[in-house]
Amino acid sequence: MKAYLPYVYNMAYVPPKRVKPVLARVGGTIEVDVPEISLADTWLAASFEYVLERRQGTVVMPTEFRAWNGSLLARVTDELHPVFKSSWLPSMPGARSERASAFKPLYGFLMFDGDEVEKYARGDVAGAVDYHEPPPGRIDWSHGDRVYSTVKRLADDLVSVDGELWRKTEFAALCLDTRQIHEDRPLWASFIEKPYGFLPFTRDTVEERSRYPTRKLFDVSEVERLMRHAGPAGADLHFRSLIVHDAAALAFDGEREFIREAMDFAVLAIEGSIGDMPARAVLAWSDMRSAVERVSTTPGENFTDGEIDSFRYIAEEYRGERSNLVREALAGCDEYMNDPWGRYGSHTSPTQKGLRP
């Protein structure tokens, strides 16, 4: 089916015969060719009930993940719109959406101003954007390319399942927040999914990658594992039921992901001080950087013992401003590698220990 995703972005341009730049909001659409399949073409991988605390009360969101064509599918939904119908997508550029308020869960809350997107999808173009195309004049800066590429990635991964909108998801995992904000309170645990496009919990920019990775990810089927890493404080679980129907379809290497993010954070944190370190530390830093690039671009690749040793060595040698965070990142990796479920792979552990459901 053909449909169109509206989007908006900010830019600054210098109009003709002017010197100072002027801010503008621009709107556009992306053509979507959404595959149409039947629910019979998918099989259930996992189902659970997620608990959301709102001022109006507790909202329970039943959720399920299905597998199709080698991809994991997740329904586009939130507590206000439990089903996103494919018919809500505009059928021509500039057309109004039947349910503009449902577009926030489709795009994600962190991408851009959701209110402006709703206005644009509702047909209130004058209230949402200043221009449909970039205005005349010299462009000073623009978010257009970034927003377009993000929406295009989301659009390419949409699937219409019996008239409802689903999207391909890279992984589904339990998430534990490791920040000790209140020592006497349990850590916050949640269930997250990572679509191929842009949504929260991604580290796609240098700014995000430079921040300490505060979350540990675990395979969806290993609730006991999350509780173990939460320690004596425990974890505040925000889901009340979880059934894994196909563990193989939900395979996710949480250790590998955390080690990659921790090592990437260390590489960026140390980069400015590498010139003041001994030659062996420079070689270790280069080894870490190459390892992050290799693991990030090659699915199934793991870190070698030598690359982990390089991380351990440079964490001991680095004495810069963020040395404490680099050592904490390494400690988190050591905790993962000493995990009884096995090194680098949630699904490679022996089942005789009774730790898997």
CSV table of C-alpha atoms in Angstrom, one decimal, residues 57-313:
chain,number,residue,atom,x,y,z
A,57,GLY,CA,-4.1,5.8,37.6
A,58,THR,CA,-2.3,2.7,36.4
A,59,VAL,CA,-2.5,1.8,32.8
A,60,VAL,CA,-1.8,-1.8,31.7
A,61,MET,CA,-0.6,-2.2,28.1
A,62,PRO,CA,-0.7,-5.7,26.7
A,63,THR,CA,2.1,-6.1,24.1
A,64,GLU,CA,3.2,-8.9,21.8
A,65,PHE,CA,6.2,-9.5,19.5
A,66,ARG,CA,5.8,-11.5,16.4
A,67,ALA,CA,8.3,-12.9,13.9
A,68,TRP,CA,8.0,-12.5,10.1
A,69,ASN,CA,10.4,-12.9,7.2
A,70,GLY,CA,13.4,-13.1,9.6
A,71,SER,CA,12.3,-9.9,11.4
A,72,LEU,CA,10.8,-9.2,14.8
A,73,LEU,CA,7.6,-7.2,14.6
A,74,ALA,CA,6.1,-4.9,17.2
A,75,ARG,CA,2.7,-3.2,17.0
A,76,VAL,CA,2.7,0.6,16.8
A,77,THR,CA,0.8,1.5,19.9
A,78,ASP,CA,0.5,3.5,23.1
A,79,GLU,CA,-2.0,3.8,26.0
A,80,LEU,CA,-4.2,6.2,24.1
A,81,HIS,CA,-4.2,4.3,20.8
A,82,PRO,CA,-3.7,0.6,21.4
A,83,VAL,CA,-4.0,0.0,17.6
A,84,PHE,CA,-2.5,2.1,14.8
A,85,LYS,CA,-4.6,1.4,11.7
A,86,SER,CA,-2.8,1.6,8.4
A,87,SER,CA,-5.7,3.7,7.0
A,88,TRP,CA,-4.6,6.5,9.3
A,89,LEU,CA,-1.5,7.2,7.2
A,90,PRO,CA,-2.2,9.9,4.6
A,91,SER,CA,-2.8,8.4,1.1
A,92,MET,CA,-1.4,11.5,-0.8
A,93,PRO,CA,1.1,14.3,0.0
A,94,GLY,CA,-0.4,16.9,2.2
A,95,ALA,CA,-3.6,14.9,2.9
A,96,ARG,CA,-5.1,14.9,6.4
A,97,SER,CA,-4.7,12.0,8.8
A,98,GLU,CA,-7.8,10.4,10.3
A,99,ARG,CA,-6.0,10.2,13.7
A,100,ALA,CA,-3.2,12.7,13.9
A,101,SER,CA,-2.8,12.3,17.6
A,102,ALA,CA,-1.6,8.8,17.1
A,103,PHE,CA,1.5,9.8,15.2
A,104,LYS,CA,3.7,10.3,18.3
A,105,PRO,CA,4.2,6.6,19.0
A,106,LEU,CA,4.8,6.1,15.3
A,107,TYR,CA,7.8,8.5,15.2
A,108,GLY,CA,9.0,8.3,18.8
A,109,PHE,CA,8.8,11.1,21.4
A,110,LEU,CA,12.4,12.3,21.1
A,111,MET,CA,12.7,13.0,17.4
A,112,PHE,CA,11.0,16.4,17.1
A,113,ASP,CA,8.1,18.4,18.4
A,114,GLY,CA,5.2,16.0,18.3
A,115,ASP,CA,2.6,18.9,18.5
A,116,GLU,CA,3.8,20.3,15.2
A,117,VAL,CA,3.7,16.9,13.6
A,118,GLU,CA,0.1,16.5,14.8
A,119,LYS,CA,-0.8,19.8,13.3
A,120,TYR,CA,0.7,18.9,10.0
A,121,ALA,CA,-1.0,15.5,9.9
A,122,ARG,CA,-4.3,17.1,10.9
A,123,GLY,CA,-4.1,19.5,7.9
A,124,ASP,CA,-3.3,22.6,10.0
A,125,VAL,CA,-0.3,23.4,7.7
A,126,ALA,CA,-0.3,27.1,8.5
A,127,GLY,CA,0.0,26.4,12.2
A,128,ALA,CA,2.7,23.8,11.8
A,129,VAL,CA,5.2,25.0,9.3
A,130,ASP,CA,6.3,28.2,7.5
A,131,TYR,CA,7.3,26.5,4.2
A,132,HIS,CA,6.7,23.3,2.3
A,133,GLU,CA,10.1,23.6,0.6
A,134,PRO,CA,13.3,25.3,1.8
A,135,PRO,CA,12.8,29.0,1.5
A,136,PRO,CA,14.7,31.1,-1.0
A,137,GLY,CA,18.1,32.4,0.2
A,138,ARG,CA,21.3,31.1,1.6
A,139,ILE,CA,20.8,28.2,4.1
A,140,ASP,CA,22.8,28.8,7.3
A,141,TRP,CA,22.0,25.4,8.9
A,142,SER,CA,19.2,22.8,8.5
A,143,HIS,CA,18.0,19.7,10.3
A,144,GLY,CA,16.3,18.6,7.1
A,145,ASP,CA,18.7,15.8,6.0
A,146,ARG,CA,18.9,14.3,9.5
A,147,VAL,CA,15.1,14.3,9.9
A,148,TYR,CA,14.5,13.0,6.4
A,149,SER,CA,16.9,10.1,6.9
A,150,THR,CA,15.4,9.2,10.2
A,151,VAL,CA,11.8,9.1,9.0
A,152,LYS,CA,12.9,7.2,5.9
A,153,ARG,CA,14.4,4.5,8.0
A,154,LEU,CA,11.2,4.3,10.0
A,155,ALA,CA,9.1,4.3,6.9
A,156,ASP,CA,11.1,1.4,5.3
A,157,ASP,CA,10.4,-0.8,8.3
A,158,LEU,CA,6.6,-0.5,8.5
A,159,VAL,CA,4.4,-3.5,7.9
A,160,SER,CA,0.6,-3.6,7.6
A,161,VAL,CA,-0.7,-6.7,9.3
A,162,ASP,CA,-4.4,-7.2,8.6
A,163,GLY,CA,-4.9,-3.5,8.5
A,164,GLU,CA,-2.9,-2.7,11.7
A,165,LEU,CA,0.5,-1.0,11.6
A,166,TRP,CA,3.5,-2.9,12.9
A,167,ARG,CA,7.3,-2.2,12.6
A,168,LYS,CA,10.4,-4.3,12.4
A,169,THR,CA,12.4,-4.2,15.7
A,170,GLU,CA,16.1,-4.9,16.0
A,171,PHE,CA,15.8,-6.3,19.5
A,172,ALA,CA,13.6,-6.6,22.5
A,173,ALA,CA,15.2,-6.7,26.0
A,174,LEU,CA,14.9,-6.0,29.6
A,175,CYS,CA,16.6,-2.8,30.7
A,176,LEU,CA,18.1,-2.0,34.1
A,177,ASP,CA,19.1,1.5,35.0
A,178,THR,CA,22.4,1.3,36.9
A,179,ARG,CA,22.4,4.9,38.3
A,180,GLN,CA,22.4,4.9,42.1
A,181,ILE,CA,20.2,8.0,42.5
A,182,HIS,CA,18.7,6.7,45.8
A,183,GLU,CA,20.7,4.0,47.5
A,184,ASP,CA,17.8,2.8,49.6
A,185,ARG,CA,15.4,2.5,46.6
A,186,PRO,CA,15.2,-0.2,44.0
A,187,LEU,CA,16.7,0.4,40.6
A,188,TRP,CA,14.4,1.1,37.8
A,189,ALA,CA,13.8,-1.7,35.3
A,190,SER,CA,11.8,-1.6,32.1
A,191,PHE,CA,11.1,-3.4,28.9
A,192,ILE,CA,12.5,-1.8,25.7
A,193,GLU,CA,12.5,-2.4,22.0
A,194,LYS,CA,14.9,-0.9,19.5
A,195,PRO,CA,13.4,-0.3,16.0
A,196,TYR,CA,15.7,0.2,13.1
A,197,GLY,CA,14.9,3.9,13.0
A,198,PHE,CA,15.3,6.5,15.8
A,199,LEU,CA,13.7,6.0,19.2
A,200,PRO,CA,14.8,6.4,22.8
A,201,PHE,CA,17.8,4.3,24.1
A,202,THR,CA,19.8,4.6,20.9
A,203,ARG,CA,23.4,5.9,20.9
A,204,ASP,CA,23.6,7.0,17.3
A,205,THR,CA,25.3,10.4,17.7
A,206,VAL,CA,28.7,11.3,19.0
A,207,GLU,CA,27.0,13.3,21.8
A,208,GLU,CA,25.1,10.2,23.0
A,209,ARG,CA,28.0,7.9,22.6
A,210,SER,CA,30.1,10.2,24.8
A,211,ARG,CA,27.8,9.7,27.7
A,212,TYR,CA,28.3,7.0,30.3
A,213,PRO,CA,26.1,4.0,29.4
A,214,THR,CA,23.8,3.9,32.4
A,215,ARG,CA,21.6,1.0,31.2
A,216,LYS,CA,22.3,-2.7,31.1
A,217,LEU,CA,20.3,-4.8,28.7
A,218,PHE,CA,19.3,-8.4,29.2
A,219,ASP,CA,17.5,-11.0,27.1
A,220,VAL,CA,13.8,-10.8,27.4
A,221,SER,CA,13.5,-14.3,28.9
A,222,GLU,CA,15.9,-13.8,31.7
A,223,VAL,CA,14.1,-12.0,34.5
A,224,GLU,CA,16.2,-13.7,37.1
A,225,ARG,CA,19.3,-12.3,35.5
A,226,LEU,CA,18.1,-8.8,35.7
A,227,MET,CA,17.2,-9.2,39.4
A,228,ARG,CA,20.7,-10.6,40.1
A,229,HIS,CA,22.4,-7.6,38.6
A,230,ALA,CA,20.1,-5.3,40.5
A,231,GLY,CA,21.8,-6.6,43.7
A,232,PRO,CA,20.4,-6.2,47.2
A,233,ALA,CA,18.5,-3.0,46.2
A,234,GLY,CA,16.4,-5.1,43.8
A,235,ALA,CA,14.6,-3.7,40.8
A,236,ASP,CA,11.2,-2.1,40.3
A,237,LEU,CA,9.7,-4.1,37.5
A,238,HIS,CA,7.2,-2.3,35.3
A,239,PHE,CA,5.7,-5.4,33.7
A,240,ARG,CA,3.5,-7.9,35.5
A,241,SER,CA,3.5,-10.9,33.2
A,242,LEU,CA,5.8,-12.2,30.6
A,243,ILE,CA,5.5,-15.3,28.4
A,244,VAL,CA,8.2,-16.2,25.9
A,245,HIS,CA,6.8,-18.3,23.1
A,246,ASP,CA,9.9,-18.4,20.9
A,247,ALA,CA,13.2,-17.7,22.7
A,248,ALA,CA,15.3,-18.2,19.6
A,249,ALA,CA,13.4,-15.4,17.8
A,250,LEU,CA,14.2,-13.0,20.7
A,251,ALA,CA,17.9,-13.8,20.7
A,252,PHE,CA,19.8,-10.7,21.9
A,253,ASP,CA,23.3,-10.5,23.1
A,254,GLY,CA,23.0,-8.0,26.0
A,255,GLU,CA,26.6,-8.4,27.1
A,256,ARG,CA,28.1,-7.7,23.7
A,257,GLU,CA,25.9,-4.6,23.4
A,258,PHE,CA,26.9,-3.2,26.8
A,259,ILE,CA,30.6,-3.9,26.2
A,260,ARG,CA,30.5,-2.2,22.9
A,261,GLU,CA,28.9,0.9,24.3
A,262,ALA,CA,31.2,0.9,27.3
A,263,MET,CA,34.3,0.6,25.2
A,264,ASP,CA,33.0,3.2,22.7
A,265,PHE,CA,32.4,5.6,25.6
A,266,ALA,CA,36.0,5.0,26.8
A,267,VAL,CA,37.5,5.6,23.4
A,268,LEU,CA,35.7,9.0,23.0
A,269,ALA,CA,36.4,10.0,26.6
A,270,ILE,CA,40.2,9.3,26.3
A,271,GLU,CA,40.6,10.6,22.7
A,272,GLY,CA,41.6,14.2,23.8
A,273,SER,CA,44.3,12.9,26.2
A,274,ILE,CA,45.8,10.2,24.2
A,275,GLY,CA,48.8,12.3,23.2
A,276,ASP,CA,49.9,12.5,26.8
A,277,MET,CA,49.9,8.7,27.3
A,278,PRO,CA,52.7,6.2,26.7
A,279,ALA,CA,53.1,4.4,23.4
A,280,ARG,CA,51.6,1.2,24.8
A,281,ALA,CA,48.5,3.0,25.9
A,282,VAL,CA,48.2,4.6,22.4
A,283,LEU,CA,48.3,1.2,20.8
A,284,ALA,CA,45.7,-0.1,23.3
A,285,TRP,CA,43.4,2.8,22.5
A,286,SER,CA,43.8,2.2,18.8
A,287,ASP,CA,43.0,-1.5,19.4
A,288,MET,CA,39.8,-0.5,21.3
A,289,ARG,CA,38.7,1.9,18.5
A,290,SER,CA,39.2,-0.8,15.8
A,291,ALA,CA,37.3,-3.3,18.0
A,292,VAL,CA,34.3,-1.0,18.4
A,293,GLU,CA,34.2,-0.3,14.6
A,294,ARG,CA,34.4,-4.0,13.8
A,295,VAL,CA,31.8,-5.2,16.2
A,296,SER,CA,29.4,-2.3,15.3
A,297,THR,CA,29.5,-3.1,11.6
A,298,THR,CA,29.7,-6.9,11.6
A,299,PRO,CA,26.8,-8.8,13.1
A,300,GLY,CA,27.8,-11.7,15.2
A,301,GLU,CA,31.3,-10.4,15.9
A,302,ASN,CA,32.5,-10.5,19.5
A,303,PHE,CA,35.3,-8.8,21.3
A,304,THR,CA,38.5,-10.9,21.7
A,305,ASP,CA,40.4,-11.4,24.9
A,306,GLY,CA,43.2,-9.1,23.7
A,307,GLU,CA,40.7,-6.3,23.0
A,308,ILE,CA,39.3,-6.6,26.5
A,309,ASP,CA,42.8,-6.6,27.9
A,310,SER,CA,43.5,-3.4,26.0
A,311,PHE,CA,40.4,-1.9,27.6
A,312,ARG,CA,41.6,-3.1,31.1
A,313,TYR,CA,45.1,-1.7,30.5
